[in-house]
Coordinates of C-alpha atoms in Angstrom, one line a residue:
M25 CA -71.2 15.6 79.2
S26 CA -67.5 14.9 79.1
P27 CA -66.1 12.8 76.3
A28 CA -65.5 9.8 78.7
T29 CA -69.3 9.5 79.5
R30 CA -70.6 9.9 75.9
Y31 CA -70.2 7.9 72.7
T32 CA -68.2 9.6 69.9
P33 CA -70.0 11.6 67.3
I34 CA -69.3 8.9 64.7
A35 CA -70.7 6.2 67.0
I36 CA -73.8 8.3 67.6
A37 CA -74.3 8.9 63.9
L38 CA -73.8 5.3 63.0
H39 CA -76.3 4.3 65.8
W40 CA -79.0 6.6 64.5
L41 CA -78.4 5.9 60.8
L42 CA -78.6 2.1 61.5
A43 CA -81.7 2.6 63.6
L44 CA -83.5 4.5 60.9
A45 CA -82.4 2.0 58.2
I46 CA -83.6 -1.0 60.3
V47 CA -87.0 0.5 61.1
G48 CA -87.4 1.5 57.5
A49 CA -86.4 -1.9 56.1
F50 CA -88.5 -3.7 58.6
S51 CA -91.5 -1.6 57.8
V52 CA -91.1 -2.0 54.0
G53 CA -90.6 -5.7 54.5
L54 CA -93.9 -6.0 56.4
Y55 CA -95.8 -4.0 53.8
M56 CA -94.3 -5.4 50.6
T57 CA -95.1 -9.1 51.6
S58 CA -98.8 -8.2 52.0
L59 CA -99.0 -6.8 48.4
P60 CA -100.2 -8.8 45.4
F61 CA -97.6 -9.3 42.6
S62 CA -97.3 -5.9 41.0
P63 CA -94.7 -3.4 39.8
T64 CA -95.0 -1.7 43.2
R65 CA -94.2 -4.9 45.0
L66 CA -91.2 -5.5 42.8
K67 CA -90.0 -1.9 43.4
L68 CA -90.4 -2.3 47.2
Y69 CA -88.5 -5.6 47.1
N70 CA -85.6 -3.8 45.4
W71 CA -85.7 -1.0 48.0
H72 CA -85.8 -3.6 50.8
K73 CA -82.7 -5.3 49.3
W74 CA -80.9 -2.0 48.9
A75 CA -81.7 -1.1 52.5
G76 CA -80.4 -4.6 53.6
V77 CA -77.1 -4.1 51.9
T78 CA -76.9 -0.6 53.4
I79 CA -77.6 -2.0 56.8
L80 CA -74.9 -4.6 56.3
T81 CA -72.4 -1.9 55.3
L82 CA -73.4 0.4 58.2
S83 CA -73.1 -2.6 60.6
A84 CA -69.6 -3.4 59.4
L85 CA -68.6 0.2 59.9
R86 CA -70.2 0.4 63.3
L87 CA -68.6 -2.8 64.4
L88 CA -65.2 -1.6 63.2
W89 CA -65.7 1.7 65.0
R90 CA -66.8 -0.1 68.2
L91 CA -63.8 -2.4 68.1
T92 CA -61.4 0.5 67.7
H93 CA -63.0 3.1 70.0
R94 CA -63.8 2.3 73.6
P95 CA -67.4 3.1 74.6
P96 CA -68.1 5.2 77.7
A97 CA -68.3 3.4 81.1
D98 CA -71.5 1.8 82.0
I99 CA -73.8 3.9 84.1
P100 CA -74.7 2.6 87.6
M101 CA -77.6 0.1 87.5
P102 CA -78.5 -3.2 89.0
A103 CA -76.2 -6.1 87.9
W104 CA -79.1 -8.0 86.2
Q105 CA -79.9 -4.9 84.1
L106 CA -76.3 -4.5 83.1
R107 CA -76.1 -8.2 82.1
A108 CA -79.4 -7.8 80.1
A109 CA -78.0 -4.7 78.4
H110 CA -74.8 -6.4 77.4
V111 CA -76.6 -9.6 76.1
T112 CA -79.1 -7.5 74.2
H113 CA -76.3 -5.4 72.6
N114 CA -74.4 -8.5 71.6
L115 CA -77.5 -10.1 70.1
L116 CA -78.3 -6.9 68.2
Y117 CA -74.8 -6.9 66.6
V118 CA -75.3 -10.6 65.6
L119 CA -78.6 -9.8 64.0
F120 CA -77.3 -6.6 62.3
F121 CA -75.3 -9.1 60.2
A122 CA -77.6 -12.2 60.2
V123 CA -80.7 -10.5 58.9
P124 CA -79.2 -8.9 55.8
L125 CA -76.9 -11.8 55.1
S126 CA -79.8 -14.3 55.3
G127 CA -81.9 -12.0 53.0
W128 CA -79.0 -11.8 50.5
A129 CA -78.6 -15.6 50.6
Y130 CA -82.4 -16.1 50.2
S131 CA -82.4 -13.7 47.2
S132 CA -79.5 -15.6 45.7
A133 CA -81.0 -19.0 46.3
A134 CA -84.4 -17.8 44.8
G135 CA -82.6 -16.7 41.7
F136 CA -83.1 -12.9 42.2
P137 CA -79.8 -11.1 42.0
I138 CA -79.2 -7.9 44.0
V139 CA -78.1 -4.8 42.2
W140 CA -77.4 -2.3 44.9
F141 CA -79.2 0.9 44.0
G142 CA -79.5 -0.4 40.5
V143 CA -75.8 0.2 39.9
L144 CA -73.6 -2.3 41.7
P145 CA -74.4 -6.0 41.0
L146 CA -73.6 -8.2 44.0
P147 CA -72.4 -11.7 43.6
D148 CA -74.7 -14.5 44.4
F149 CA -74.2 -15.5 48.0
V150 CA -75.3 -19.1 47.5
P151 CA -76.3 -21.1 44.3
K152 CA -79.8 -21.1 43.0
D153 CA -81.8 -23.8 44.9
K154 CA -85.6 -23.6 45.5
E155 CA -85.5 -25.8 48.6
L156 CA -82.6 -23.8 50.2
A157 CA -84.5 -20.6 49.3
E158 CA -87.5 -21.7 51.3
T159 CA -85.3 -22.4 54.3
L160 CA -83.4 -19.1 54.0
K161 CA -86.7 -17.3 53.7
L162 CA -87.7 -18.6 57.1
V163 CA -84.3 -17.8 58.6
H164 CA -84.5 -14.3 57.3
H165 CA -88.1 -13.9 58.5
F166 CA -87.5 -15.1 62.1
A167 CA -84.2 -13.3 62.4
A168 CA -85.9 -10.0 61.3
Y169 CA -88.7 -10.5 63.8
G170 CA -86.0 -11.3 66.5
L171 CA -84.2 -8.1 65.6
G172 CA -87.5 -6.2 65.7
L173 CA -88.2 -7.5 69.2
L174 CA -84.7 -6.7 70.4
V175 CA -85.0 -3.2 69.0
A176 CA -88.3 -2.7 70.8
G177 CA -86.8 -4.0 74.1
H178 CA -83.8 -1.7 73.6
V179 CA -86.0 1.4 73.0
G180 CA -88.2 0.3 76.0
A181 CA -85.2 0.1 78.2
A182 CA -83.9 3.5 77.1
V183 CA -87.4 5.1 77.8
K184 CA -87.5 3.4 81.2
H185 CA -84.0 4.8 82.0
H186 CA -85.1 8.3 80.9
F187 CA -88.5 8.5 82.5
I188 CA -88.4 6.2 85.5
D189 CA -84.7 6.0 86.5
R190 CA -84.1 9.6 85.4
D191 CA -80.5 8.8 84.7
S192 CA -78.1 10.0 81.9
L193 CA -78.3 7.0 79.7
L194 CA -79.9 8.8 76.7
G195 CA -77.4 11.6 76.9
R196 CA -74.6 9.1 76.1
M197 CA -76.2 8.6 72.6
G198 CA -76.9 12.2 72.0
L199 CA -80.4 12.5 73.5
G200 CA -81.7 13.6 76.9
R201 CA -79.9 15.4 79.7
N202 CA -76.4 14.7 81.1

């Protein structure tokens, strides 16, 4: 594939790192909330928070890269699919920030500080407030499920393009044929 029809290697790396981090954080989030209070649950909450801060950092880097490096031209597809792809991508970017920021705010409001990888203490995002914490918990929950649904739709669309349309969409992100 020529460079004009493919994302840059940095964009591809950020895409897949963010994808792995989101799937991992979502999976840990689902599992940890079902556990009884225990050292394991507390450890998983810390890992989940560390993943969230990492996702926030990767999202900022990805957005900065995207704003400074033009993506390849859209591949031919029906106008409604193109609109759906653009809306989905924009919503994904919004949720890349909304999910970890709402989790950080929830953790702060609940009185549980975040120390990234046990080394870097992050400032409280909001003051400690039990009522606010409950609201932010719901925001984080619904935003995370929204992100999960969008990711599933994104993957489903990519699979459809590869197996049904048999086009070069996956090759733009480092997979499939050109």
